[in-house]
PDB file of C-alpha atoms and ligand atoms in Angstrom:
ATOM      1  CA  UNK A   1      -2.985   9.407   7.719  1.00 80.00           C
ATOM      2  CA  UNK A   2      -4.612   5.997   8.046  1.00 95.00           C
ATOM      3  CA  UNK A   3      -2.448   2.877   8.412  1.00 98.00           C
ATOM      4  CA  UNK A   4      -3.750  -0.114   6.470  1.00 98.00           C
ATOM      5  CA  UNK A   5      -2.572  -3.635   5.744  1.00 97.00           C
ATOM      6  CA  UNK A   6      -1.376  -5.192   2.485  1.00 97.00           C
ATOM      7  CA  UNK A   7       0.054  -2.647   0.033  1.00 97.00           C
ATOM      8  CA  UNK A   8       0.383  -3.544  -3.631  1.00 97.00           C
ATOM      9  CA  UNK A   9       3.767  -5.103  -4.303  1.00 97.00           C
ATOM     10  CA  UNK A  10       5.158  -2.791  -7.049  1.00 96.00           C
ATOM     11  CA  UNK A  11       4.584   0.456  -5.118  1.00 97.00           C
ATOM     12  CA  UNK A  12       5.951  -0.972  -1.867  1.00 98.00           C
ATOM     13  CA  UNK A  13       9.029  -2.316  -3.668  1.00 97.00           C
ATOM     14  CA  UNK A  14       9.638   1.055  -5.306  1.00 97.00           C
ATOM     15  CA  UNK A  15       9.570   2.846  -1.928  1.00 98.00           C
ATOM     16  CA  UNK A  16      11.927   0.289  -0.367  1.00 97.00           C
ATOM     17  CA  UNK A  17      14.337   0.564  -3.283  1.00 96.00           C
ATOM     18  CA  UNK A  18      14.260   4.380  -3.019  1.00 96.00           C
ATOM     19  CA  UNK A  19      15.253   3.994   0.662  1.00 95.00           C
ATOM     20  CA  UNK A  20      18.024   1.488  -0.243  1.00 92.00           C
ATOM     21  CA  UNK A  21      16.470  -1.333   1.783  1.00 92.00           C
ATOM     22  CA  UNK A  22      16.809  -5.015   0.744  1.00 89.00           C
ATOM     23  CA  UNK A  23      14.094  -6.319  -1.578  1.00 92.00           C
ATOM     24  CA  UNK A  24      15.750  -9.378  -3.150  1.00 90.00           C
ATOM     25  CA  UNK A  25      13.867 -11.883  -0.994  1.00 90.00           C
ATOM     26  CA  UNK A  26      10.441 -10.204  -1.117  1.00 93.00           C
ATOM     27  CA  UNK A  27       7.715 -11.878  -3.123  1.00 91.00           C
ATOM     28  CA  UNK A  28       4.049 -10.957  -3.471  1.00 93.00           C
ATOM     29  CA  UNK A  29       3.008 -13.182  -0.533  1.00 92.00           C
ATOM     30  CA  UNK A  30       5.143 -11.168   1.913  1.00 94.00           C
ATOM     31  CA  UNK A  31       2.990  -8.067   1.475  1.00 96.00           C
ATOM     32  CA  UNK A  32       0.013  -9.655   3.238  1.00 96.00           C
ATOM     33  CA  UNK A  33       1.853  -8.923   6.502  1.00 97.00           C
ATOM     34  CA  UNK A  34       2.936  -5.412   5.491  1.00 98.00           C
ATOM     35  CA  UNK A  35       1.324  -2.178   6.636  1.00 98.00           C
ATOM     36  CA  UNK A  36       1.280   1.056   4.667  1.00 98.00           C
ATOM     37  CA  UNK A  37       0.109   4.647   4.603  1.00 98.00           C
ATOM     38  CA  UNK A  38      -1.230   6.524   1.605  1.00 97.00           C
ATOM     39  CA  UNK A  39      -2.110   5.045  -1.767  1.00 97.00           C
ATOM     40  CA  UNK A  40      -1.800   1.207  -1.791  1.00 96.00           C
ATOM     41  CA  UNK A  41      -0.244   1.493  -5.269  1.00 96.00           C
ATOM     42  CA  UNK A  42       2.252   4.201  -4.229  1.00 97.00           C
ATOM     43  CA  UNK A  43       2.556   4.215  -0.423  1.00 98.00           C
ATOM     44  CA  UNK A  44       4.183   7.039   1.554  1.00 98.00           C
ATOM     45  CA  UNK A  45       5.314   4.551   4.213  1.00 98.00           C
ATOM     46  CA  UNK A  46       5.626   0.781   4.660  1.00 98.00           C
ATOM     47  CA  UNK A  47       6.703  -1.752   7.263  1.00 98.00           C
ATOM     48  CA  UNK A  48       6.625  -5.540   7.163  1.00 97.00           C
ATOM     49  CA  UNK A  49       6.552  -8.527   9.468  1.00 97.00           C
ATOM     50  CA  UNK A  50       7.800 -12.030   8.843  1.00 95.00           C
ATOM     51  CA  UNK A  51       6.583 -14.609  11.333  1.00 96.00           C
ATOM     52  CA  UNK A  52       9.266 -17.101  12.344  1.00 93.00           C
ATOM     53  CA  UNK A  53       8.346 -19.696  14.949  1.00 92.00           C
ATOM     54  CA  UNK A  54       6.836 -17.884  17.946  1.00 95.00           C
ATOM     55  CA  UNK A  55       8.548 -14.568  17.178  1.00 97.00           C
ATOM     56  CA  UNK A  56       8.378 -12.028  14.360  1.00 97.00           C
ATOM     57  CA  UNK A  57      10.998 -10.213  12.282  1.00 96.00           C
ATOM     58  CA  UNK A  58      10.135  -6.581  11.646  1.00 97.00           C
ATOM     59  CA  UNK A  59      11.630  -5.381   8.376  1.00 96.00           C
ATOM     60  CA  UNK A  60      11.343  -2.946   5.524  1.00 96.00           C
ATOM     61  CA  UNK A  61      10.446   0.167   7.516  1.00 98.00           C
ATOM     62  CA  UNK A  62      10.553   3.030   5.057  1.00 98.00           C
ATOM     63  CA  UNK A  63       8.926   6.453   4.961  1.00 98.00           C
ATOM     64  CA  UNK A  64       9.185   8.582   1.827  1.00 98.00           C
ATOM     65  CA  UNK A  65      11.585  11.490   2.351  1.00 97.00           C
ATOM     66  CA  UNK A  66       8.829  14.083   1.950  1.00 97.00           C
ATOM     67  CA  UNK A  67       6.662  12.432   4.638  1.00 97.00           C
ATOM     68  CA  UNK A  68       9.295  12.007   7.378  1.00 98.00           C
ATOM     69  CA  UNK A  69       9.264  13.647  10.795  1.00 97.00           C
ATOM     70  CA  UNK A  70       5.485  13.508  11.254  1.00 97.00           C
ATOM     71  CA  UNK A  71       5.234  10.348  13.317  1.00 97.00           C
ATOM     72  CA  UNK A  72       4.413   8.073  10.391  1.00 98.00           C
ATOM     73  CA  UNK A  73       7.295   5.684  11.097  1.00 98.00           C
ATOM     74  CA  UNK A  74       6.160   5.354  14.708  1.00 98.00           C
ATOM     75  CA  UNK A  75       2.551   4.687  13.684  1.00 98.00           C
ATOM     76  CA  UNK A  76       3.578   2.058  11.135  1.00 98.00           C
ATOM     77  CA  UNK A  77       5.672   0.233  13.748  1.00 98.00           C
ATOM     78  CA  UNK A  78       2.824   0.449  16.284  1.00 98.00           C
ATOM     79  CA  UNK A  79       0.473  -1.169  13.742  1.00 98.00           C
ATOM     80  CA  UNK A  80       2.991  -3.952  13.070  1.00 98.00           C
ATOM     81  CA  UNK A  81       3.432  -4.530  16.815  1.00 98.00           C
ATOM     82  CA  UNK A  82      -0.342  -4.764  17.334  1.00 97.00           C
ATOM     83  CA  UNK A  83      -0.529  -7.304  14.496  1.00 97.00           C
ATOM     84  CA  UNK A  84       2.331  -9.351  15.977  1.00 98.00           C
ATOM     85  CA  UNK A  85       0.575  -9.366  19.365  1.00 97.00           C
ATOM     86  CA  UNK A  86      -2.688 -10.452  17.750  1.00 96.00           C
ATOM     87  CA  UNK A  87      -0.791 -13.330  16.114  1.00 96.00           C
ATOM     88  CA  UNK A  88       0.592 -14.207  19.575  1.00 96.00           C
ATOM     89  CA  UNK A  89       4.247 -13.531  18.754  1.00 97.00           C
ATOM     90  CA  UNK A  90       6.257 -13.311  21.988  1.00 97.00           C
ATOM     91  CA  UNK A  91       8.868 -10.856  20.684  1.00 97.00           C
ATOM     92  CA  UNK A  92       9.804  -8.775  17.659  1.00 98.00           C
ATOM     93  CA  UNK A  93      13.359  -8.865  16.287  1.00 97.00           C
ATOM     94  CA  UNK A  94      14.833  -6.560  13.667  1.00 96.00           C
ATOM     95  CA  UNK A  95      18.101  -5.761  11.925  1.00 94.00           C
ATOM     96  CA  UNK A  96      18.972  -2.171  11.171  1.00 94.00           C
ATOM     97  CA  UNK A  97      21.930  -0.446   9.648  1.00 90.00           C
ATOM     98  CA  UNK A  98      21.107   3.179  10.342  1.00 89.00           C
ATOM     99  CA  UNK A  99      18.085   3.443  12.590  1.00 95.00           C
ATOM    100  CA  UNK A 100      19.189   1.741  15.837  1.00 97.00           C
ATOM    101  CA  UNK A 101      18.736   4.961  17.826  1.00 98.00           C
ATOM    102  CA  UNK A 102      15.270   5.445  16.335  1.00 98.00           C
ATOM    103  CA  UNK A 103      14.222   1.922  17.396  1.00 98.00           C
ATOM    104  CA  UNK A 104      15.894   2.251  20.828  1.00 98.00           C
ATOM    105  CA  UNK A 105      13.637   5.246  21.498  1.00 98.00           C
ATOM    106  CA  UNK A 106      10.674   2.958  20.758  1.00 97.00           C
ATOM    107  CA  UNK A 107      11.527   0.165  23.177  1.00 97.00           C
ATOM    108  CA  UNK A 108      13.913  -1.989  21.117  1.00 98.00           C
ATOM    109  CA  UNK A 109      17.163  -3.162  22.720  1.00 98.00           C
ATOM    110  CA  UNK A 110      20.355  -4.065  20.859  1.00 97.00           C
ATOM    111  CA  UNK A 111      21.605  -7.629  21.426  1.00 97.00           C
ATOM    112  CA  UNK A 112      24.492  -9.698  20.045  1.00 95.00           C
ATOM    113  CA  UNK A 113      23.712 -11.338  16.708  1.00 92.00           C
ATOM    114  CA  UNK A 114      24.657 -14.647  18.292  1.00 91.00           C
ATOM    115  CA  UNK A 115      21.691 -14.272  20.655  1.00 93.00           C
ATOM    116  CA  UNK A 116      19.159 -14.503  17.809  1.00 93.00           C
ATOM    117  CA  UNK A 117      16.833 -17.504  17.994  1.00 94.00           C
ATOM    118  CA  UNK A 118      17.316 -20.111  15.242  1.00 94.00           C
ATOM    119  CA  UNK A 119      14.072 -19.123  13.507  1.00 94.00           C
ATOM    120  CA  UNK A 120      15.343 -15.547  13.074  1.00 94.00           C
ATOM    121  CA  UNK A 121      18.790 -16.718  11.920  1.00 93.00           C
ATOM    122  CA  UNK A 122      17.079 -18.773   9.243  1.00 92.00           C
ATOM    123  CA  UNK A 123      15.422 -15.755   7.606  1.00 91.00           C
ATOM    124  CA  UNK A 124      17.120 -14.607   4.429  1.00 88.00           C
ATOM    125  CA  UNK A 125      17.340 -11.074   5.742  1.00 86.00           C
ATOM    126  CA  UNK A 126      19.423 -12.268   8.695  1.00 87.00           C
ATOM    127  CA  UNK A 127      21.418 -14.917   6.867  1.00 84.00           C
ATOM    128  CA  UNK A 128      22.257 -13.161   3.636  1.00 82.00           C
ATOM    129  CA  UNK A 129      20.785  -9.760   2.925  1.00 76.00           C
ATOM    130  CA  UNK A 130      21.665  -7.504   5.848  1.00 72.00           C
ATOM    131  CA  UNK A 131      25.334  -6.538   6.181  1.00 78.00           C
ATOM    132  CA  UNK A 132      27.306  -7.901   9.113  1.00 81.00           C
ATOM    133  CA  UNK A 133      27.423  -4.348  10.474  1.00 86.00           C
ATOM    134  CA  UNK A 134      23.637  -4.322  10.969  1.00 91.00           C
ATOM    135  CA  UNK A 135      22.523  -4.189  14.603  1.00 94.00           C
ATOM    136  CA  UNK A 136      20.157  -6.884  15.910  1.00 96.00           C
ATOM    137  CA  UNK A 137      17.439  -5.545  18.206  1.00 97.00           C
ATOM    138  CA  UNK A 138      14.559  -7.112  20.123  1.00 98.00           C
ATOM    139  CA  UNK A 139      11.382  -5.966  21.866  1.00 98.00           C
ATOM    140  CA  UNK A 140       9.455  -8.467  23.992  1.00 97.00           C
ATOM    141  CA  UNK A 141       5.695  -8.316  23.542  1.00 96.00           C
ATOM    142  CA  UNK A 142       3.641  -8.373  26.703  1.00 76.00           C
ATOM    143  CA  UNK A 143       0.889 -11.028  26.719  1.00 61.00           C
TER     144      UNK A 143
HETATM  145  C1  COA B   1      13.685   5.798  10.034  1.00 56.72           C
HETATM  146  C2  COA B   1      12.400   6.308   9.354  1.00 56.72           C
HETATM  147  C3  COA B   1      11.495   5.127   9.034  1.00 56.72           C
HETATM  148  C4  COA B   1      11.679   7.249  10.323  1.00 56.72           C
HETATM  149  O1  COA B   1      10.424   7.632   9.743  1.00 56.72           O
HETATM  150  P1  COA B   1       9.623   8.928  10.256  1.00 56.72           P
HETATM  151  O2  COA B   1       8.224   8.847   9.745  1.00 56.72           O
HETATM  152  O3  COA B   1      10.388  10.159   9.954  1.00 56.72           O
HETATM  153  O4  COA B   1       9.644   8.662  11.839  1.00 56.72           O
HETATM  154  P2  COA B   1       8.902   9.464  12.975  1.00 56.72           P
HETATM  155  O5  COA B   1       8.288  10.708  12.400  1.00 56.72           O
HETATM  156  O6  COA B   1       8.047   8.537  13.730  1.00 56.72           O
HETATM  157  O7  COA B   1      10.145   9.876  13.908  1.00 56.72           O
HETATM  158  C5  COA B   1      10.934  10.990  13.551  1.00 56.72           C
HETATM  159  C6  COA B   1      12.006  11.229  14.604  1.00 56.72           C
HETATM  160  O8  COA B   1      13.040  10.225  14.488  1.00 56.72           O
HETATM  161  C7  COA B   1      14.295  10.872  14.204  1.00 56.72           C
HETATM  162  N1  COA B   1      15.020  10.019  13.240  1.00 56.72           N
HETATM  163  C8  COA B   1      14.748   9.839  11.932  1.00 56.72           C
HETATM  164  N2  COA B   1      15.602   8.951  11.389  1.00 56.72           N
HETATM  165  C9  COA B   1      16.421   8.549  12.393  1.00 56.72           C
HETATM  166  C10 COA B   1      17.492   7.627  12.459  1.00 56.72           C
HETATM  167  N3  COA B   1      17.913   6.953  11.376  1.00 56.72           N
HETATM  168  N4  COA B   1      18.097   7.450  13.663  1.00 56.72           N
HETATM  169  C11 COA B   1      17.698   8.126  14.766  1.00 56.72           C
HETATM  170  N5  COA B   1      16.655   9.007  14.755  1.00 56.72           N
HETATM  171  C12 COA B   1      16.038   9.212  13.575  1.00 56.72           C
HETATM  172  C13 COA B   1      13.921  12.216  13.603  1.00 56.72           C
HETATM  173  O9  COA B   1      14.950  13.150  13.793  1.00 56.72           O
HETATM  174  C14 COA B   1      12.680  12.578  14.409  1.00 56.72           C
HETATM  175  O10 COA B   1      13.033  13.051  15.679  1.00 56.72           O
HETATM  176  P3  COA B   1      12.100  14.135  16.444  1.00 56.72           P
HETATM  177  O11 COA B   1      10.765  13.478  16.650  1.00 56.72           O
HETATM  178  O12 COA B   1      12.855  14.382  17.723  1.00 56.72           O
HETATM  179  O13 COA B   1      12.029  15.285  15.512  1.00 56.72           O
HETATM  180  C15 COA B   1      12.722   7.097   8.055  1.00 56.72           C
HETATM  181  O14 COA B   1      13.680   8.101   8.355  1.00 56.72           O
HETATM  182  C16 COA B   1      13.245   6.226   6.916  1.00 56.72           C
HETATM  183  O15 COA B   1      12.469   5.711   6.116  1.00 56.72           O
HETATM  184  N6  COA B   1      14.583   6.102   6.799  1.00 56.72           N
HETATM  185  C17 COA B   1      15.213   5.350   5.694  1.00 56.72           C
HETATM  186  C18 COA B   1      14.980   3.855   5.803  1.00 56.72           C
HETATM  187  C19 COA B   1      15.461   3.263   7.101  1.00 56.72           C
HETATM  188  O16 COA B   1      16.539   3.561   7.622  1.00 56.72           O
HETATM  189  N7  COA B   1      14.616   2.368   7.652  1.00 56.72           N
HETATM  190  C20 COA B   1      14.916   1.586   8.820  1.00 56.72           C
HETATM  191  C21 COA B   1      15.513   0.306   8.351  1.00 56.72           C
HETATM  192  S1  COA B   1      15.242  -1.012   9.449  1.00 56.72           S
END
């Protein structure tokens, strides 16, 4: 299934809500840096990037239950990483509550929350929306 950029906001929000991921801070402008699979109005998978200084925050990775286990999550993250590299981000950070092992298998390393750069701490996801139990992870991007 093809991965494309910029899903329509209502369908992406519905998928995120179905996967119990935070949506309170997402407005229409955010979706320009989101990738999706399937119908742009009702995607089967989404992932987003927020650029913060010279790094990016990867967020909102969700694959519909019926489409899981086929590599879609991995392909969405690969598309987001390629986009972050093209925008010259030096690293990707993320917060996850239940998928730390999944991201570790894809090159992300858990670090202390206190090690987050100020630009990442300033995002609403970091500051307010993700529970304190969420694990902070980072993947450096090679040139
Ligand atoms: C995590 C998620 C995006 C994976 O999507 P996916 O399309 O199934 O991912 P892939 O097909 O690329 O990878 C599937 C593999 O990861 C494993 N896996 C799935 N969820 C996992 C998790 N939470 N932790 C560890 N491994 C997980 C599967 O068992 C499978 O393993 P296998 O290849 O050995 O069979 C999807 O399960 C999801 O949307 N979960 C709910 C939302 C969520 O937790 N998002 C992350 C928030 S930051």
